[in-house]
PDB file of C-alpha atoms in Angstrom:
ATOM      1  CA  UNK A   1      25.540 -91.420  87.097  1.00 46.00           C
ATOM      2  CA  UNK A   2      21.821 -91.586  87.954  1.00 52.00           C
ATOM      3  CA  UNK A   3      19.697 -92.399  84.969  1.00 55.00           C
ATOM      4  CA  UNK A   4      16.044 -91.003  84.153  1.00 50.00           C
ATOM      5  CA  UNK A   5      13.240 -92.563  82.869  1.00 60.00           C
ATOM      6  CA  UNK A   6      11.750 -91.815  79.713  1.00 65.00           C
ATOM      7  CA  UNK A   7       8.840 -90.144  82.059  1.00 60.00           C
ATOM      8  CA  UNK A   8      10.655 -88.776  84.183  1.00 60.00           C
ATOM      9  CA  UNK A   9      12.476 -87.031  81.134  1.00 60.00           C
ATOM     10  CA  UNK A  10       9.218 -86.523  79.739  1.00 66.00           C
ATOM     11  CA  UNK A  11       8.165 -84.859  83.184  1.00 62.00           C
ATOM     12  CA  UNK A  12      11.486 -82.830  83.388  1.00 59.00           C
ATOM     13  CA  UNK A  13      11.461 -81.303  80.256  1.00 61.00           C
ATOM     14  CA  UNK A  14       7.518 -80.117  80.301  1.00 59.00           C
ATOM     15  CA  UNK A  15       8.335 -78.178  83.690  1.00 63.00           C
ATOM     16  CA  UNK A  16      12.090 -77.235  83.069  1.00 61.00           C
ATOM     17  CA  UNK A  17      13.497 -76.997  79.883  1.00 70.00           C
ATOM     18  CA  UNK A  18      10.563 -76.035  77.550  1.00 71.00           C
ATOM     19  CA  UNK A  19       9.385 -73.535  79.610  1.00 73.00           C
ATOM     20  CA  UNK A  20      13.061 -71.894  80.373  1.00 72.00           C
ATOM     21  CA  UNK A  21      13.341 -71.999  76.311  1.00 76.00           C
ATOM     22  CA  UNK A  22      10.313 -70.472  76.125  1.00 80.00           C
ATOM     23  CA  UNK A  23      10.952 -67.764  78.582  1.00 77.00           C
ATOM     24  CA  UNK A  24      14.782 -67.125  77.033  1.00 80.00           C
ATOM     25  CA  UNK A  25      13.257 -67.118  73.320  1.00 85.00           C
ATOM     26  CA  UNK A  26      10.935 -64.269  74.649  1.00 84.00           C
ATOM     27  CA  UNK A  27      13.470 -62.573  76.444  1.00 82.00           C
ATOM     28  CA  UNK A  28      15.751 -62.493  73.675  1.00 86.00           C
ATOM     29  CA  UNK A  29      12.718 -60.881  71.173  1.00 87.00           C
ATOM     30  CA  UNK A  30      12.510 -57.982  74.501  1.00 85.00           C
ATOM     31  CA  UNK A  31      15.929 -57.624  74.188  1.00 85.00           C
ATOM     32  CA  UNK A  32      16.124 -57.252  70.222  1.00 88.00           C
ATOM     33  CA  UNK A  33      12.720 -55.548  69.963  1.00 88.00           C
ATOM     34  CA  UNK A  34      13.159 -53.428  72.844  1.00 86.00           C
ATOM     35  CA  UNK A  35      16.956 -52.274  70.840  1.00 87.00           C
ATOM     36  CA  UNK A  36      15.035 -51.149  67.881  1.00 89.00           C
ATOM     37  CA  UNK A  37      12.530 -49.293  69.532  1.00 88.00           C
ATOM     38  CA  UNK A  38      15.684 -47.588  71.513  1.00 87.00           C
ATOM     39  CA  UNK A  39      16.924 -46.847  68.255  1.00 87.00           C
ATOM     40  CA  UNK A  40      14.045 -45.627  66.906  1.00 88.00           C
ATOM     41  CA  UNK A  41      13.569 -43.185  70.097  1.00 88.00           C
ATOM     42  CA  UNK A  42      16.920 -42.009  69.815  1.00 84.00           C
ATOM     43  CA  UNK A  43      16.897 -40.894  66.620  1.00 85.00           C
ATOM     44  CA  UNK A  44      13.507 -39.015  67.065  1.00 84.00           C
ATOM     45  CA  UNK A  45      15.377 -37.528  70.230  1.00 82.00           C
ATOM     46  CA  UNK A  46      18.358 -36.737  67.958  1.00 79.00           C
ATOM     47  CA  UNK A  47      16.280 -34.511  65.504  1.00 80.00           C
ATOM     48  CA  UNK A  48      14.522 -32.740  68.087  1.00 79.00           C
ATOM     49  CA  UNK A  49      17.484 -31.522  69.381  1.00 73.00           C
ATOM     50  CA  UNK A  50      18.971 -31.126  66.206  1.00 72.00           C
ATOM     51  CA  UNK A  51      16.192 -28.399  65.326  1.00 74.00           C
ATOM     52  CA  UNK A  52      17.326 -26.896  68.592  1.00 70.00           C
ATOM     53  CA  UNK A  53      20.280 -24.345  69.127  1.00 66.00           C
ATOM     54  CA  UNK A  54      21.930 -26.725  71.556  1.00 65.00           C
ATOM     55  CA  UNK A  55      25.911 -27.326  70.914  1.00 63.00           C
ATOM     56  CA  UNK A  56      26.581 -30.492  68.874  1.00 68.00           C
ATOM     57  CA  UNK A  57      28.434 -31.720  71.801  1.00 62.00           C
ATOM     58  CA  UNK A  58      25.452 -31.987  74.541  1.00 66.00           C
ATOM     59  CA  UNK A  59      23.045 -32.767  71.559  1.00 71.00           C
ATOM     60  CA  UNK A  60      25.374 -36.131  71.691  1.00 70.00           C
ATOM     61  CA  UNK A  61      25.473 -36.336  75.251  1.00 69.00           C
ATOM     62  CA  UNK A  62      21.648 -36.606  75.867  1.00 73.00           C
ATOM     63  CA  UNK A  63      21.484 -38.973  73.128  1.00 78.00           C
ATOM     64  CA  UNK A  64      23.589 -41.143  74.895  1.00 74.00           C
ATOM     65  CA  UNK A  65      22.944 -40.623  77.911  1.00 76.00           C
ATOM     66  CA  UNK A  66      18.768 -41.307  76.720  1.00 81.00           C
ATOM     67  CA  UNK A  67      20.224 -44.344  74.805  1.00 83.00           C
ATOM     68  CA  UNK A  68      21.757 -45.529  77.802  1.00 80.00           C
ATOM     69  CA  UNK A  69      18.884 -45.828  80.341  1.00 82.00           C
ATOM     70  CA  UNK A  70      16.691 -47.083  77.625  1.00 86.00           C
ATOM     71  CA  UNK A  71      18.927 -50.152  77.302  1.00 85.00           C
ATOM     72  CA  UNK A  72      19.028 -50.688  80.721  1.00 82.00           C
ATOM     73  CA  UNK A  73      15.246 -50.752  81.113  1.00 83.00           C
ATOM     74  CA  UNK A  74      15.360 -53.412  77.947  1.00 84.00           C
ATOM     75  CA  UNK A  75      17.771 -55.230  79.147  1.00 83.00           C
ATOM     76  CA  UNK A  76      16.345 -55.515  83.056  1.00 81.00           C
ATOM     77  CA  UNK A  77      12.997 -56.740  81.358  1.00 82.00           C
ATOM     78  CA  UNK A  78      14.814 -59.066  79.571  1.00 80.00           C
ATOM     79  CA  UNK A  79      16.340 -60.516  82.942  1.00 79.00           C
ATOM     80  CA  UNK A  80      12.763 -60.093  84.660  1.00 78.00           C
ATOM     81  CA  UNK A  81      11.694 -62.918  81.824  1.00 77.00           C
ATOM     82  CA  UNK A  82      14.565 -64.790  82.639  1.00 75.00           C
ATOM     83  CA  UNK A  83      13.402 -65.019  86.261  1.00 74.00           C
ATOM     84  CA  UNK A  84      16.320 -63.188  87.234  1.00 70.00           C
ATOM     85  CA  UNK A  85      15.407 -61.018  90.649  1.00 68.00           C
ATOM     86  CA  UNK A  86      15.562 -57.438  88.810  1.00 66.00           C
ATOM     87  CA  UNK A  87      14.941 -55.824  92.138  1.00 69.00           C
ATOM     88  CA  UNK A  88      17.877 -57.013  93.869  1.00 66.00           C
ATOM     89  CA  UNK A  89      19.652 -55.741  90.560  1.00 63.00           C
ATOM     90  CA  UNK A  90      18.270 -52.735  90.810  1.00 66.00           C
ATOM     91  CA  UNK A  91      18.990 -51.951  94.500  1.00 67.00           C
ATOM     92  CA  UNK A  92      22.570 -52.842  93.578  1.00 66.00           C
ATOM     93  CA  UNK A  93      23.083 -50.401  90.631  1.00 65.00           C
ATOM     94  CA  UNK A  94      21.150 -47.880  92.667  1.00 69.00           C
ATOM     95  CA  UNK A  95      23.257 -48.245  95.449  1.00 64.00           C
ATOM     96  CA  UNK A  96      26.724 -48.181  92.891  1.00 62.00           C
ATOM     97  CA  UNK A  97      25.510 -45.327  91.454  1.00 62.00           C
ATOM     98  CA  UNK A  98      25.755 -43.106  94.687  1.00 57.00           C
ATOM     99  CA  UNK A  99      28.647 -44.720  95.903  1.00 60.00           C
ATOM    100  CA  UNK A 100      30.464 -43.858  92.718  1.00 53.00           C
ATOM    101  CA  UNK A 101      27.800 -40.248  93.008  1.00 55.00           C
ATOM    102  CA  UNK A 102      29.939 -39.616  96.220  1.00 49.00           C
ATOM    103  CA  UNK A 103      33.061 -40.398  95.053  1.00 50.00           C
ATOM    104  CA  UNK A 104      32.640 -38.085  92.431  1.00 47.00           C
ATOM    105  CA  UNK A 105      31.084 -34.898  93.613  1.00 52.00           C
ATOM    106  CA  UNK A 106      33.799 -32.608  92.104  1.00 54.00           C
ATOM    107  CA  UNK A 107      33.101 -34.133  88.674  1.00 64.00           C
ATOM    108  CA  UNK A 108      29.807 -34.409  88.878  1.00 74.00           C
ATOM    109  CA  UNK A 109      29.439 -30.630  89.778  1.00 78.00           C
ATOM    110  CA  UNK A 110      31.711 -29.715  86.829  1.00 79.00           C
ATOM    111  CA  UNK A 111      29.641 -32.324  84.597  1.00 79.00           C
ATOM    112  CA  UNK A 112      26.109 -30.035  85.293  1.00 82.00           C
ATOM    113  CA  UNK A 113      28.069 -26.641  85.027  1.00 84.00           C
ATOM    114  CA  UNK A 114      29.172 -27.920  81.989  1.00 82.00           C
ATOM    115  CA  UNK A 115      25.447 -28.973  80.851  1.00 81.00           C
ATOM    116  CA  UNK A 116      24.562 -25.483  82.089  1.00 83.00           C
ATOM    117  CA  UNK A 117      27.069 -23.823  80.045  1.00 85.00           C
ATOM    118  CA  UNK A 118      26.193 -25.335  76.869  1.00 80.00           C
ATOM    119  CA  UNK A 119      22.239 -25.121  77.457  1.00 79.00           C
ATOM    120  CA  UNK A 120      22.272 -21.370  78.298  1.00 82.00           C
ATOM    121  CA  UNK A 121      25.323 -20.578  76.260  1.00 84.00           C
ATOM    122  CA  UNK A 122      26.829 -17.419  78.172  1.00 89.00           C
ATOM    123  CA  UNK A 123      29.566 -18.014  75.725  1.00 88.00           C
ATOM    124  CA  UNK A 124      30.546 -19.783  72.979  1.00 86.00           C
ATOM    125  CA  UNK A 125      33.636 -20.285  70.974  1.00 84.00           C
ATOM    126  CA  UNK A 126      36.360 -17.852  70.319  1.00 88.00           C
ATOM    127  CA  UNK A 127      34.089 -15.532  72.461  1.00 90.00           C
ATOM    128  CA  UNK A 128      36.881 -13.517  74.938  1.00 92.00           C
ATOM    129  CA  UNK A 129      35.514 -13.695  78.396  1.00 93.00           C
ATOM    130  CA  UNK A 130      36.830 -13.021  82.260  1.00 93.00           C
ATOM    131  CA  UNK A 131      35.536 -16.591  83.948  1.00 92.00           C
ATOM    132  CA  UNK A 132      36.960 -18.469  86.874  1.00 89.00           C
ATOM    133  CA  UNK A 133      39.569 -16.307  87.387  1.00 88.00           C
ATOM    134  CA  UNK A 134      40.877 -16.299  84.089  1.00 90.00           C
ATOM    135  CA  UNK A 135      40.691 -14.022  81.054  1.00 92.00           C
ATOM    136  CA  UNK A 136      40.948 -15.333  77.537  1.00 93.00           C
ATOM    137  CA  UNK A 137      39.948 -16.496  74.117  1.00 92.00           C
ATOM    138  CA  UNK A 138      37.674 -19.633  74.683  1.00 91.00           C
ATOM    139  CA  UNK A 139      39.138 -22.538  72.768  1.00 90.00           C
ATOM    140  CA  UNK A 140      36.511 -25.072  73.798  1.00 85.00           C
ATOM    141  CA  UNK A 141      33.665 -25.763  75.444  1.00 84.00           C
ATOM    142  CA  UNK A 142      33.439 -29.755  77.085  1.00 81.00           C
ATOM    143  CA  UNK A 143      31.123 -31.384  79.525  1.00 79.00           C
ATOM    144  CA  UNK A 144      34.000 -31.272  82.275  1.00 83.00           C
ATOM    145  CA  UNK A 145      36.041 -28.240  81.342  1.00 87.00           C
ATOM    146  CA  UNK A 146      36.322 -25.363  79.804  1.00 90.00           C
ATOM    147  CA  UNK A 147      39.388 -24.303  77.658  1.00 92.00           C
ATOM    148  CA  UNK A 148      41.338 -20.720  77.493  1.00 93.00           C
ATOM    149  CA  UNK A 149      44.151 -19.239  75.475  1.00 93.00           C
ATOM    150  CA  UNK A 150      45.301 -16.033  77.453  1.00 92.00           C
ATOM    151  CA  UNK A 151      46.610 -12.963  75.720  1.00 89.00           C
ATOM    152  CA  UNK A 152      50.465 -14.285  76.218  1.00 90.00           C
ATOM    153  CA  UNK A 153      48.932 -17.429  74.065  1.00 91.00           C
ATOM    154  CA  UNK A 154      49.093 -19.602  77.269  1.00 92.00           C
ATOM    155  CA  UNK A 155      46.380 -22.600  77.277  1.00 93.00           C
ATOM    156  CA  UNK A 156      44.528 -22.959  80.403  1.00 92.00           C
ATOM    157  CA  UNK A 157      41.935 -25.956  80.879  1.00 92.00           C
ATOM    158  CA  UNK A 158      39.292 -24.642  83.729  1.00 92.00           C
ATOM    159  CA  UNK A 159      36.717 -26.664  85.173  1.00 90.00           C
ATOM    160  CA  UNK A 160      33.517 -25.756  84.225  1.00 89.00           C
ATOM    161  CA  UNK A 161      32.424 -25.482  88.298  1.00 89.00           C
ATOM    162  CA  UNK A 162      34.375 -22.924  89.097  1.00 89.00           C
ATOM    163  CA  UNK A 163      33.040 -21.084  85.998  1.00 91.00           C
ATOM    164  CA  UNK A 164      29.636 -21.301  86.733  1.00 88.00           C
ATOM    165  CA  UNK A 165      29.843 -20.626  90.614  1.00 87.00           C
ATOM    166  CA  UNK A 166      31.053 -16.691  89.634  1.00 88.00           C
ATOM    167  CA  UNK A 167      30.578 -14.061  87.525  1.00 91.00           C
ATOM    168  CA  UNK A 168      31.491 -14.438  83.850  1.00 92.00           C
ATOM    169  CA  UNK A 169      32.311 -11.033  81.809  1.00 93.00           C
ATOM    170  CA  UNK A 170      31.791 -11.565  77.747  1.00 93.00           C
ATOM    171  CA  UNK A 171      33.974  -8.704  76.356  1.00 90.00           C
ATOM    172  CA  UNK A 172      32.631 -10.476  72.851  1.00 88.00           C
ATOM    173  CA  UNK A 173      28.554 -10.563  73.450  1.00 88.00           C
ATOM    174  CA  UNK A 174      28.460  -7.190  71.728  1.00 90.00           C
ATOM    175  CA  UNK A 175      29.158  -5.998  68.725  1.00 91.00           C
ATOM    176  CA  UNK A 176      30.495  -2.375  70.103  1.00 93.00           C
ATOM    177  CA  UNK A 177      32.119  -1.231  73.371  1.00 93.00           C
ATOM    178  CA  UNK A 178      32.731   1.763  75.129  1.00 95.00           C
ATOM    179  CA  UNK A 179      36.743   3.082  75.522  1.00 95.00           C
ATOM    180  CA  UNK A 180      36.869   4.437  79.123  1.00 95.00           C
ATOM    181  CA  UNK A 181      40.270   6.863  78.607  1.00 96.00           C
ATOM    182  CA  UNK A 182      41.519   9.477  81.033  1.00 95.00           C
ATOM    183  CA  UNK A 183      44.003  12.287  80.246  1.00 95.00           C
ATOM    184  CA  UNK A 184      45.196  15.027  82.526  1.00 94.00           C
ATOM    185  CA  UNK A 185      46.310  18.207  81.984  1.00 94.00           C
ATOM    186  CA  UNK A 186      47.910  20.688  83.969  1.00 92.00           C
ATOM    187  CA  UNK A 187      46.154  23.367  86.277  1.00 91.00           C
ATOM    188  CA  UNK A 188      48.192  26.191  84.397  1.00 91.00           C
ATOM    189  CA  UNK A 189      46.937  25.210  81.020  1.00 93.00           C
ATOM    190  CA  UNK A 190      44.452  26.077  78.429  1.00 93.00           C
ATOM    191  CA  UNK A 191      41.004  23.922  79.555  1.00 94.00           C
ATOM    192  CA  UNK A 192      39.020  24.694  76.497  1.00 95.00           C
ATOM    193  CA  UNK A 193      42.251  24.674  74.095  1.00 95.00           C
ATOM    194  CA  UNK A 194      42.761  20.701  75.522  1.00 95.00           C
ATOM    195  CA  UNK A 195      39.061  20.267  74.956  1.00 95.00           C
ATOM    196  CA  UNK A 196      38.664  21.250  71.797  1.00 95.00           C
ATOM    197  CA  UNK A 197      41.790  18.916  70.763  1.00 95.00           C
ATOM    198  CA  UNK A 198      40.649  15.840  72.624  1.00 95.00           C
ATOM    199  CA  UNK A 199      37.389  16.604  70.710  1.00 95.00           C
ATOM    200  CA  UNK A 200      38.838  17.223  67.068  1.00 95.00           C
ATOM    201  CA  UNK A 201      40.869  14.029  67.590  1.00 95.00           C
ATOM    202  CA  UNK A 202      37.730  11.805  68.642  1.00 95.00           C
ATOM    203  CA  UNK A 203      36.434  13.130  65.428  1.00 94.00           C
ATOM    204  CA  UNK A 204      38.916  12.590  63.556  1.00 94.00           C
ATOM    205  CA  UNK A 205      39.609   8.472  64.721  1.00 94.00           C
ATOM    206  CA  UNK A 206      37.878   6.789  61.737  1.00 93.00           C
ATOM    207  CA  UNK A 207      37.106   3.689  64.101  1.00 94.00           C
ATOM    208  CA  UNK A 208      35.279   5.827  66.469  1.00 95.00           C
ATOM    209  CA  UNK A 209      31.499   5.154  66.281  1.00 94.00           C
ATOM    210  CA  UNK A 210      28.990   8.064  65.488  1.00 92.00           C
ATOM    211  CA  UNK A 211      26.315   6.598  67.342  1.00 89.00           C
ATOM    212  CA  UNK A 212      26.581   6.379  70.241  1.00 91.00           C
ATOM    213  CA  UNK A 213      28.095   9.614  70.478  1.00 93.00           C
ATOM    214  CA  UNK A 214      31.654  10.077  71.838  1.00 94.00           C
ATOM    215  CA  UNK A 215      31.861  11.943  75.578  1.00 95.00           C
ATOM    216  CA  UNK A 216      34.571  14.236  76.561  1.00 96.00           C
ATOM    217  CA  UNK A 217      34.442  16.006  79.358  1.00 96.00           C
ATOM    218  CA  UNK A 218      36.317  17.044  82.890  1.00 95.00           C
ATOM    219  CA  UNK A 219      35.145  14.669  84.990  1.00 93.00           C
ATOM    220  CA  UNK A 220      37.809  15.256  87.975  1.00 92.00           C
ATOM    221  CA  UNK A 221      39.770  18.259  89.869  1.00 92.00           C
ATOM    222  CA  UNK A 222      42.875  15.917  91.033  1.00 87.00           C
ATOM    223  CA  UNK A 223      45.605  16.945  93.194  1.00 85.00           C
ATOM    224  CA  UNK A 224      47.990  17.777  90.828  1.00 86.00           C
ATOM    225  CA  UNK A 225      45.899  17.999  87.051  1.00 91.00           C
ATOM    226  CA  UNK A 226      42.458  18.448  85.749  1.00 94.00           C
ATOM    227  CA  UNK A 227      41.222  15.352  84.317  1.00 95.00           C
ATOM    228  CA  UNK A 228      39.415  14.044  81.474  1.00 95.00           C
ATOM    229  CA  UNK A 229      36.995  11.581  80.300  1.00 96.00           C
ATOM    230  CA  UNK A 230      37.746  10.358  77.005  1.00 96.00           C
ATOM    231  CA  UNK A 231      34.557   7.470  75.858  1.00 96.00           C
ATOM    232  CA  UNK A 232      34.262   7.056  72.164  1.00 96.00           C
ATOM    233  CA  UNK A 233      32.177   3.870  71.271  1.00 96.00           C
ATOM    234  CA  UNK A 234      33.766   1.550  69.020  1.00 95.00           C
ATOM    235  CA  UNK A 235      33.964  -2.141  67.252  1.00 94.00           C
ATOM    236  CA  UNK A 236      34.469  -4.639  70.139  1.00 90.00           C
ATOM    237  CA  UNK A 237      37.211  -5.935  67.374  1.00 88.00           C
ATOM    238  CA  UNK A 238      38.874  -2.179  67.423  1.00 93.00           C
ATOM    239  CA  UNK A 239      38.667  -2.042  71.424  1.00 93.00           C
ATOM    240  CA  UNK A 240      42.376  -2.318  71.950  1.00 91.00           C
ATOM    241  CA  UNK A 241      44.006  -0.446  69.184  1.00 94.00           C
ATOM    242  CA  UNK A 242      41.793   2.445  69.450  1.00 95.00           C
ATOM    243  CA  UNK A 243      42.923   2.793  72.856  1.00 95.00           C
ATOM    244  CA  UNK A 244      46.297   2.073  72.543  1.00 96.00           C
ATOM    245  CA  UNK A 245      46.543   4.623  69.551  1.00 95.00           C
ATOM    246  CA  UNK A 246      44.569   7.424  70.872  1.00 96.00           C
ATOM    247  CA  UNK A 247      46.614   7.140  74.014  1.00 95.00           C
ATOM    248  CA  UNK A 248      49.976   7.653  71.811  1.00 96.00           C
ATOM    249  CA  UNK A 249      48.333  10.456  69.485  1.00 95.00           C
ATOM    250  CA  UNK A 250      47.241  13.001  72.767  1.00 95.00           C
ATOM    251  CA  UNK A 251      50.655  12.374  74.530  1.00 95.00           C
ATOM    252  CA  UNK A 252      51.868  13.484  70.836  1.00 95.00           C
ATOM    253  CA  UNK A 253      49.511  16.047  69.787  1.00 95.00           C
ATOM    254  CA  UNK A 254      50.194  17.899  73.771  1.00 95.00           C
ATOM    255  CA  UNK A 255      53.147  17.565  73.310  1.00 94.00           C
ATOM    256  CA  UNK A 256      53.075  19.534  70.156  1.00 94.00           C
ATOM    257  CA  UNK A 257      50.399  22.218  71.787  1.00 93.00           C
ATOM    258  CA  UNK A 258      52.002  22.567  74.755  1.00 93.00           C
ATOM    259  CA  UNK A 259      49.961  21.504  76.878  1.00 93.00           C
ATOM    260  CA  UNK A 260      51.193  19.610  80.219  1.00 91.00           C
ATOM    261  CA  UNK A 261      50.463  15.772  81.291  1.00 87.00           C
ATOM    262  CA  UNK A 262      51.408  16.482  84.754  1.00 85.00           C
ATOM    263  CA  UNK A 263      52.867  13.901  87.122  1.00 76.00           C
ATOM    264  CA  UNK A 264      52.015  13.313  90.668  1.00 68.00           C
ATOM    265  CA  UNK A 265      54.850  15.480  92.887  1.00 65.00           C
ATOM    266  CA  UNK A 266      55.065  16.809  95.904  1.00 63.00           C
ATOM    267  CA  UNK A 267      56.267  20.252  97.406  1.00 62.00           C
ATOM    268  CA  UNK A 268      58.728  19.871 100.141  1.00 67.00           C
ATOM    269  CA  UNK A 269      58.846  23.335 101.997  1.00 65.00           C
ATOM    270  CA  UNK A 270      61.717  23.537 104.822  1.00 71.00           C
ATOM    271  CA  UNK A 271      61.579  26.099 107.442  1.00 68.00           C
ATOM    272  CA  UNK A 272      64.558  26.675 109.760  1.00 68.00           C
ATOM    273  CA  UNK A 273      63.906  27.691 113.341  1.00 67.00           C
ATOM    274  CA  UNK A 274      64.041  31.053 113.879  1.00 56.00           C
ATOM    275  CA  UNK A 275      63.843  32.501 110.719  1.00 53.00           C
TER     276      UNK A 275
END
């Protein structure tokens, strides 16, 4: 074991160790200084947003995704005092981070749909919407997907891509909604008399809006009956039983007038040669 003179000790621990204990004790106050002032930052960051209307669960996202690349600048100029080469590091998590970008192109697209959908907020929470193919009650709302209960009470988990790629239909944005209805009646029977009924009974539906005002009117000459238009305005909570009642109460109510819902049919006339 080779043995060192006292200057040569002397001489080794003025150009190696001092200065390396030096350059760690300094890197470890970046590394503990630069933590706080992450902190700090955050936290500012984290009541911005909080004054914001952004969901809870991005308002935690950005912080950590802020919080993140803070420490990694902190902890790169840490290494940097260290004498480690940062820019090789760099290169290398630049490098990992596409490799692991292209790997993950599906997720990553669902990831900024996701950010989309709860900046913007076409929809939020219990809101029932026609998105991605699928109609339902939103359940939740996460970075990757989006979750659905259908009518049936079936839960479907969609990703938040193929949301945001189409067209999304809010049935819930609005506080009223217009009933589209259509009744026919027969050719033979009593147009104003079938009016005047579908109009009484619009009156008469308690859930029916007064403003805007209810439309009835023949809108069609079919092939076998003369149609209707039936469009109260209503309670986007009342959408489905007003429509599922009123369609009960005219099949009633001509039924008790006597007036006709025809059916399609079709006349069969056969004519025997010579005759």
């Amino acid at each position: 074991m080779p043995e060192f003179s006292t200057d040569e000790a002397s001489k080794y621990l003025d150009l190696y160790i001092i200065p390396f204990a030096i350059n760690l004790l300094i890197a470890i106050v970046i590394f503990v200084v630069g933590r706080i002032v992450v902190n700090i930052i955050v936290k500012i960051v984290g009541k911005l947003l909080a004054k914001s209307s952004y969901d809870e669960m991005l308002v935690d996202f950005i912080m950590g995704i802020v919080r993140s690349i803070l420490l990694l600048f902190v902890i790169i100029a840490a290494l940097d005092q260290l004498g480690v080469d940062t820019t090789s590091l760099v290169a290398i998590l630049g490098a990992a981070g596409l490799a692991i970008g292209l790997s993950l192109q599906g997720s990553l697209q669902n990831f900024a749909a996701g950010v989309m959908l709860l900046v913007f907020k076409p929809f939020k929470s219990g809101d029932f919407v026609d998105a991605g193919g699928v109609s339902g009650t939103v359940k939740g709302i996460s970075i990757f997907t989006t979750t659905m209960n259908t009518p049936d009470n079936k839960e479907i988990i969609v990703p938040n891509g193929l949301i945001y790629s189409g067209a999304i239909t809010n049935y819930s944005a609005k506080e009223t909604r217009r009933v589209d209805m259509v009744f026919g009646i027969g050719y033979g029977d009593d147009l104003k008399k079938a009016k005047t009924i579908l109009e009484e009974m619009v009156a008469a539906e308690e859930r029916v809006l007064k403003d805007p005002a209810p439309t009835v009117a023949v809108s069609e000459l079919g092939d076998s009956s003369v149609n209707f238009v039936v469009r109260p305005w209503v309670k986007s909570a009342d959408y489905w039983g007003v429509m599922f009642d009123f369609t009960e109460a005219v099949k009633l109510r001509f039924d008790q007038e006597g007036i006709s819902i025809p059916f399609p049919q079709m006349d069969v006339h056969v004519h025997k040669e010579g005759e």
